Short mmCIF file of C-alpha atoms in Angstrom, two decimals:
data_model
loop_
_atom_site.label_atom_id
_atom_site.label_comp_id
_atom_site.label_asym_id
_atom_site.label_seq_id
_atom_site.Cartn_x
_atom_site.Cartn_y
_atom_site.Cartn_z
CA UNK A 181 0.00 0.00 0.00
CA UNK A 182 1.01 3.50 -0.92
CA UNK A 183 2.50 5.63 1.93
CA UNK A 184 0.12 8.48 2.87
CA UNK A 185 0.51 11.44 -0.13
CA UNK A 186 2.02 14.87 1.29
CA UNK A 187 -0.14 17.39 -0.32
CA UNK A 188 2.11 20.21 0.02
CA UNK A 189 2.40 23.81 2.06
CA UNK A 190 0.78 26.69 -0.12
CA UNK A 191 2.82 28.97 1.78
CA UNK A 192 5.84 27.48 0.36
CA UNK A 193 4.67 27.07 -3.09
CA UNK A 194 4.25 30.74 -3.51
CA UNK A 195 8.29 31.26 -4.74
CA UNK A 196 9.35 33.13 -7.13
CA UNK A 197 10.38 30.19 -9.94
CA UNK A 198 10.39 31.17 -13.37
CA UNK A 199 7.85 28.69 -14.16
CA UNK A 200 4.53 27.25 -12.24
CA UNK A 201 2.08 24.53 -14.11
CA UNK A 202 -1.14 24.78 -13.37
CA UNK A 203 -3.36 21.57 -13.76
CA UNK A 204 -7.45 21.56 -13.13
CA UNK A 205 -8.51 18.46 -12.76
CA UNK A 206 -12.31 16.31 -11.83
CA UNK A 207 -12.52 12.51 -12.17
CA UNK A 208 -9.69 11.51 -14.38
CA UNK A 209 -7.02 9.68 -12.05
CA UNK A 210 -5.67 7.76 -15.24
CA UNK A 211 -5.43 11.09 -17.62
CA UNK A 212 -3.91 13.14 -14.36
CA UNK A 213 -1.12 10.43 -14.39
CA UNK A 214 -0.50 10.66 -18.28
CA UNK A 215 -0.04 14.67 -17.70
CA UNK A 216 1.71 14.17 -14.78
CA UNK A 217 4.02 11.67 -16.34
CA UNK A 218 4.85 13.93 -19.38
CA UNK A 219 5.76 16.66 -17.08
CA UNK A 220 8.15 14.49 -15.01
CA UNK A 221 9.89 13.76 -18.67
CA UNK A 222 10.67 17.13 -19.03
CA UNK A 223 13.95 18.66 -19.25
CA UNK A 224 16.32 22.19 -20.13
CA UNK A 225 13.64 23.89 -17.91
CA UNK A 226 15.01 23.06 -14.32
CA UNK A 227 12.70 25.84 -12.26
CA UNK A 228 9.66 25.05 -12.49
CA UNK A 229 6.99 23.96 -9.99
CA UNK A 230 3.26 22.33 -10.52
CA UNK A 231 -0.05 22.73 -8.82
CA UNK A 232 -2.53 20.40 -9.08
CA UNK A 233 -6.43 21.81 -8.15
CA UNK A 234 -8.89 18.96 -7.86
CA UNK A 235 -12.57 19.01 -8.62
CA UNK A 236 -13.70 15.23 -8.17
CA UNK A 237 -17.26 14.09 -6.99
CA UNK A 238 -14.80 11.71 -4.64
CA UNK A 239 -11.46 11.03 -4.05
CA UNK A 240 -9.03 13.31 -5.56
CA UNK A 241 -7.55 12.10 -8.57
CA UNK A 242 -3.77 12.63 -7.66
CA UNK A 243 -4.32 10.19 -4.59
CA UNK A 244 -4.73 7.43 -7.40
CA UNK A 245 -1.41 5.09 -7.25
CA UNK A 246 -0.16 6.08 -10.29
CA UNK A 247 -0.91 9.57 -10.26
CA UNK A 248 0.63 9.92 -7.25
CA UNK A 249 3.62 8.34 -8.27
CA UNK A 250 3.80 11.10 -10.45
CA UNK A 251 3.97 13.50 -8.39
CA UNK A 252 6.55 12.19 -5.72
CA UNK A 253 8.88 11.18 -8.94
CA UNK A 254 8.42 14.97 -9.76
CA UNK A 255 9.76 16.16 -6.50
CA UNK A 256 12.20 13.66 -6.99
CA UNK A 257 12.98 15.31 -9.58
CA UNK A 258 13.34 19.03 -7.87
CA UNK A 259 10.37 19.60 -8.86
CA UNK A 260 7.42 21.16 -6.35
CA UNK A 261 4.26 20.25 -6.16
CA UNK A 262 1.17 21.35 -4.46
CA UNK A 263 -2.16 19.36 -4.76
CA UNK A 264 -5.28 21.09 -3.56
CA UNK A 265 -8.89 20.84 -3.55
CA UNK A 266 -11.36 23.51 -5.13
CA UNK A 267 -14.78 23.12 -3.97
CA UNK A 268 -17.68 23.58 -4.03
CA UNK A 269 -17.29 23.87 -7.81
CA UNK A 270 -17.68 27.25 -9.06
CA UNK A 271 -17.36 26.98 -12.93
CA UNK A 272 -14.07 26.72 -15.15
CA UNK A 273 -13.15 30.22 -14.69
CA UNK A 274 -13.10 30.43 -11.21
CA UNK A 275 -11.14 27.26 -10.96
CA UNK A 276 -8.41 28.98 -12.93
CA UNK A 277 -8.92 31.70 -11.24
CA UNK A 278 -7.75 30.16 -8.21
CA UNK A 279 -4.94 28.01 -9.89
CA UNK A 280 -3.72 31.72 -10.98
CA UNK A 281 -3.58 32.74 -7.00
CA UNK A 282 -1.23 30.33 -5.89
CA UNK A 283 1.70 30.38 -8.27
CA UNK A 284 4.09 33.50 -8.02
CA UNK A 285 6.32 32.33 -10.88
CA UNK A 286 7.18 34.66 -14.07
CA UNK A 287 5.26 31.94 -16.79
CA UNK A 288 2.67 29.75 -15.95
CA UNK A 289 1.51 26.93 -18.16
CA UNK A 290 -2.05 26.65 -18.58
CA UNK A 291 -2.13 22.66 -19.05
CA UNK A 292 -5.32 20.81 -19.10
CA UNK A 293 -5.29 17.36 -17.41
CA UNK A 294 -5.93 15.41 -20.67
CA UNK A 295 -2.34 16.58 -22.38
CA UNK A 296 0.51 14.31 -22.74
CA UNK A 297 3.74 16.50 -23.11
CA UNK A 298 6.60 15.13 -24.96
CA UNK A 299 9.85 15.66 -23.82
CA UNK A 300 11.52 19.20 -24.85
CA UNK A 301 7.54 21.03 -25.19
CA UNK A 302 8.55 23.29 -22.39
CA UNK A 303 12.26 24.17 -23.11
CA UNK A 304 11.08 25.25 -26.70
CA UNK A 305 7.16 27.00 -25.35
CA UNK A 306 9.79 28.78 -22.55
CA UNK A 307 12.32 29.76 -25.01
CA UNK A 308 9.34 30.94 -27.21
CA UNK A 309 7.58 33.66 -25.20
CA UNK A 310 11.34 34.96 -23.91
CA UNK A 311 12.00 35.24 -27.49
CA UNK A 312 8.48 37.01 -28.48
CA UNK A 313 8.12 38.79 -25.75
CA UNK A 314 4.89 38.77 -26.36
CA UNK A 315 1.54 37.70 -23.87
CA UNK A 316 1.51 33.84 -24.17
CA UNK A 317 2.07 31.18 -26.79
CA UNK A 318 0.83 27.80 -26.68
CA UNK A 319 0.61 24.28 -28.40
CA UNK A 320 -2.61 23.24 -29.74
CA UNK A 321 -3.38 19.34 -28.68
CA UNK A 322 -2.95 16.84 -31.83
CA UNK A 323 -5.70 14.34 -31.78
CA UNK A 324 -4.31 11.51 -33.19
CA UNK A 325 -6.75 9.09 -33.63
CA UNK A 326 -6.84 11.87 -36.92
CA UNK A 327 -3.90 11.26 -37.99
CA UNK A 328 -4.82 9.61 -41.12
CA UNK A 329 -7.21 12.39 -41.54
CA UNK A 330 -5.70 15.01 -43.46
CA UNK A 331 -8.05 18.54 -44.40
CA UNK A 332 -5.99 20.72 -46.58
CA UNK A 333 -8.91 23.06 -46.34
CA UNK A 334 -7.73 24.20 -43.51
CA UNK A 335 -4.06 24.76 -43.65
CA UNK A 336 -4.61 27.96 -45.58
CA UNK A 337 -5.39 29.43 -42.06
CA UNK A 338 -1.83 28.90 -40.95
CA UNK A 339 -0.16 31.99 -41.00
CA UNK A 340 3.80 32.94 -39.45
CA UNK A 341 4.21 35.92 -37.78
CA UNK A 342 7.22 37.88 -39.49
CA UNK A 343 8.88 38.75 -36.29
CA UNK A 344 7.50 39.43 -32.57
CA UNK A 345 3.70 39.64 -32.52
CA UNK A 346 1.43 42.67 -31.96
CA UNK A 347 -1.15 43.41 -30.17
CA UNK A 348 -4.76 41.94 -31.97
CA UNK A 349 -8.39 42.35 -31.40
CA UNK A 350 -10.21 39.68 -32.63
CA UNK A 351 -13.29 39.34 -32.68
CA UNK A 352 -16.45 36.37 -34.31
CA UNK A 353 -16.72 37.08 -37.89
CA UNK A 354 -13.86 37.86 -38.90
CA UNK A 355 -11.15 36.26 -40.70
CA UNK A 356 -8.54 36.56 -37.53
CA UNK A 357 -11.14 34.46 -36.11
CA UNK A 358 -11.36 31.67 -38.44
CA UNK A 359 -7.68 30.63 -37.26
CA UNK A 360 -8.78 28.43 -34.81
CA UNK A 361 -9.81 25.68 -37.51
CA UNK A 362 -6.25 25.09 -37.84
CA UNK A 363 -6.05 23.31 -34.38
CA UNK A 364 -9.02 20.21 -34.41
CA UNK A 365 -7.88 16.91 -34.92
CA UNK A 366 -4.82 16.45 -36.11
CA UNK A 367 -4.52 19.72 -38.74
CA UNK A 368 -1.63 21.51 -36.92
CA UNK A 369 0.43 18.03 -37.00
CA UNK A 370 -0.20 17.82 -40.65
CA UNK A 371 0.59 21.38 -41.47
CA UNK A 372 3.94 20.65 -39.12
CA UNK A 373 4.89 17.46 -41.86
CA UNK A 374 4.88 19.83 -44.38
CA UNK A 375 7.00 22.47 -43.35
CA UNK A 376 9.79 19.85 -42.49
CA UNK A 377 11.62 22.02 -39.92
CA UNK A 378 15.18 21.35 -39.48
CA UNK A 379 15.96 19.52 -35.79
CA UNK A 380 15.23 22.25 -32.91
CA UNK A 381 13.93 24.69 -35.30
CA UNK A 382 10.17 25.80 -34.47
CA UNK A 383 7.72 28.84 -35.52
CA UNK A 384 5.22 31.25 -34.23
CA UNK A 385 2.06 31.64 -36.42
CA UNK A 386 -1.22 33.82 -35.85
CA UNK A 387 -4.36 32.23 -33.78
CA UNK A 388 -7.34 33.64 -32.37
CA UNK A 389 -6.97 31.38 -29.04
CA UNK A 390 -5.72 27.72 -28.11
CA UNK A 391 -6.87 25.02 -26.07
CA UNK A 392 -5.32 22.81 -23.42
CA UNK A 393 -1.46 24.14 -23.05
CA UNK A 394 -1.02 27.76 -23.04
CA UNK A 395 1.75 29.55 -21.50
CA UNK A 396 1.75 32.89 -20.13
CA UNK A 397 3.72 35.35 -19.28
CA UNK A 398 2.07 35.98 -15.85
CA UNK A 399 2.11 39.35 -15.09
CA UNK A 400 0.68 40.02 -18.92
CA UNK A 401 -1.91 37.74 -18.27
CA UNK A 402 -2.64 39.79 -14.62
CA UNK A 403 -2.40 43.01 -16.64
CA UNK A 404 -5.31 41.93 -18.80
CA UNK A 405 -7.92 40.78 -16.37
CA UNK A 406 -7.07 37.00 -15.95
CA UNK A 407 -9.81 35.11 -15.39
CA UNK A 408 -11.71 37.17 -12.69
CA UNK A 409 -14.00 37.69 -15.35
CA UNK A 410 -15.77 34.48 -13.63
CA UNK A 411 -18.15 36.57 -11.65
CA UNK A 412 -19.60 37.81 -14.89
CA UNK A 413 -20.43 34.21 -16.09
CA UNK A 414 -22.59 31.27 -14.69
CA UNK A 415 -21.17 28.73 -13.50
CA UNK A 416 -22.70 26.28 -16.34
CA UNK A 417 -19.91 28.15 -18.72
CA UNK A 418 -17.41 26.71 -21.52
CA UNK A 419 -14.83 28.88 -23.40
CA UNK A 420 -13.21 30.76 -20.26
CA UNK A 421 -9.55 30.33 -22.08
CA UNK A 422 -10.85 31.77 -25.07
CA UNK A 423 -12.05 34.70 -23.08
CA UNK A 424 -8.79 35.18 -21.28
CA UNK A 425 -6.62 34.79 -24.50
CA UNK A 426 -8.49 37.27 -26.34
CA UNK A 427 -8.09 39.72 -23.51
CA UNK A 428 -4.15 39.33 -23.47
CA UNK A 429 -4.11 39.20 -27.32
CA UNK A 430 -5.68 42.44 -27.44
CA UNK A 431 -3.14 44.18 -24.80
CA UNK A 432 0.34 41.92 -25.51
CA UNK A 433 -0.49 39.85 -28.45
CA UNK A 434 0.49 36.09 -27.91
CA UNK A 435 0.96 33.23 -30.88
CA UNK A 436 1.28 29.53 -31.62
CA UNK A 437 3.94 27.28 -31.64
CA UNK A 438 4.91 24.81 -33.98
CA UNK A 439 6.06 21.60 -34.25
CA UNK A 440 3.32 21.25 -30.77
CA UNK A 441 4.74 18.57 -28.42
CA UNK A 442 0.94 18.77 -26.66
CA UNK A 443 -1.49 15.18 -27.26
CA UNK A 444 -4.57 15.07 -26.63
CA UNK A 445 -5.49 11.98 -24.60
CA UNK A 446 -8.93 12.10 -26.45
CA UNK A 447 -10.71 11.01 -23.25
CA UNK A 448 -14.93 11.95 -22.44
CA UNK A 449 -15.40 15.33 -20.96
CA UNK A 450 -16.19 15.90 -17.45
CA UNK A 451 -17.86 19.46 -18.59
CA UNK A 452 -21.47 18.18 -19.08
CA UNK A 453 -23.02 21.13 -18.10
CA UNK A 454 -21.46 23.93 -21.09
CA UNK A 455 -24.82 26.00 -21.72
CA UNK A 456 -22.79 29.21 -22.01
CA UNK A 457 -19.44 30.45 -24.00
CA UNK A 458 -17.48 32.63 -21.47
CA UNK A 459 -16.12 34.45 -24.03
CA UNK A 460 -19.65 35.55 -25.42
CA UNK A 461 -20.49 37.18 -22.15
CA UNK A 462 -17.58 39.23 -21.45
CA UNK A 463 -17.27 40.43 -25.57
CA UNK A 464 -20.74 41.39 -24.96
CA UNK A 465 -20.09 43.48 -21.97
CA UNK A 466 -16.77 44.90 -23.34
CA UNK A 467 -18.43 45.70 -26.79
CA UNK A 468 -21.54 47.20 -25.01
CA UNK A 469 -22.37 50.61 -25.88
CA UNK A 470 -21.00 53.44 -22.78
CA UNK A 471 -23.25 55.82 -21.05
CA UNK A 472 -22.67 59.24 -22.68
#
């Protein structure tokens, strides 16, 4: 039997590393492990800590065996590691939300707990955004139960950025916001094949927003709201990245990263209850006409 799990002093999370994951989790023990396990295979980015907020109708997932392997071979590793609890559940946002609160670190990776990183996705996302400069950049998930599924309809929305990026505001219904039908499936890996990048080489390209590993530069993504914008929303709410990339885009700009060492494990949701798009209700009060 497993020795009793140390979850970890919040207090002494809260250092300044130059790198905190933070990992949302409810009822997936066996994906938590995956995303924990790709973590612990990470290397070239020695400071950098992980938080773990659990959701679960039970037991918390990280006090599964193998997930909590994970997380003592990470602090093996050098690695620290806080696991909490976050309930009762509030909606996505607010989970972030509080995710955001207890890292202090300069980036902080945005990592859903249904993403299998291979090794070297956070030396290059890291060396990215210090080379951008800009608000975050992120690797959309391949799905690769797709990956005989090639749509060349949608490569034409791949588009480099020819040098750091700028600030956007993007908004439905417009072209800037037809980007995203570059990352479903397994597009982005196919659009990677092509380019046939030399070894270590990679590329920023234009997106409207990314799901399921995004990496911020922190104090950018403080600058532009966050995700406090979850006492705007119900709690019944989808789409809270979007809201928060669109936000950051529009004050610091931000991009994708390609090759993308992110895989999606392809498991069910544990959303069932999505009846609103975050995004839609804080575009609607942003765009909303001022009082003269």
């Amino acid at each position: 039997m497993n020795r009793p799990l140390d979850l970890g002093p919040p207090e002494d999370f809260r250092a300044a590393r130059h790198l905190d994951v933070l990992i949302p989790t409810r009822n997936r023990p066996a994906e938590l492990a995956v995303t924990l396990s790709g973590l612990a295979a990470q290397e070239g980015v020695g400071d950098f800590g992980v938080v773990v907020s659990d959701q679960s109708d039970g037991e918390a997932a990280y006090r599964h065996p193998a997930a909590a392997t994970m997380v003592r071979a990470l602090r093996h590793r050098g690695h620290p590691v806080l696991l909490t609890r976050r309930l009762p559940r509030r909606g996505l946002a607010e989970h972030r939300a509080a995710l955001l609160a207890a890292s202090a670190a300069r980036y902080v990776l945005c990592l859903d707990d249904d993403v299998w990183l291979e090794p070297g996705t956070l030396r290059r996302l890291v060396t990215a955004i210090e080379e951008l400069g800009c608000g975050f950049v992120g690797n959309a998930v391949h799905g690769l139960s797709y990956a005989d599924d090639v749509r060349p309809e949608t490569h034409r929305h791949y588009e480099e950025w020819d040098g750091p990026p700028t600030p956007e505001r993007i908004r439905p219904g417009t072209p800037e916001w037809e980007r995203a039908s570059i990352h479903p499936a397994a597009n982005l890996l196919h659009v990677t094949q092509k380019l046939r990048l030399a070894p270590g080489a990679w590329r920023a390209y234009k997106v409207s927003w990314i799901g399921g590993c995004v990496l911020y530069d922190r104090a950018k993504l403080v600058d532009s709201g966050g995700f406090e914008f979850w006492r705007q929303v119900p709690d019944n709410h989808q789409g809270e990245d979007v809201a928060a990339q669109l936000a950051v885009l529009a004050r610091h700009g931000g991009a994708g990263v390609l090759p993308s060492g992110a895989y999606h494990l392809e498991s069910p949701t544990t959303v069932t209850e999505r009846d609103v798009e975050a995004w839609e209700v804080v575009l609607a009060d942003e765009d909303a006409p001022q009082p003269a």
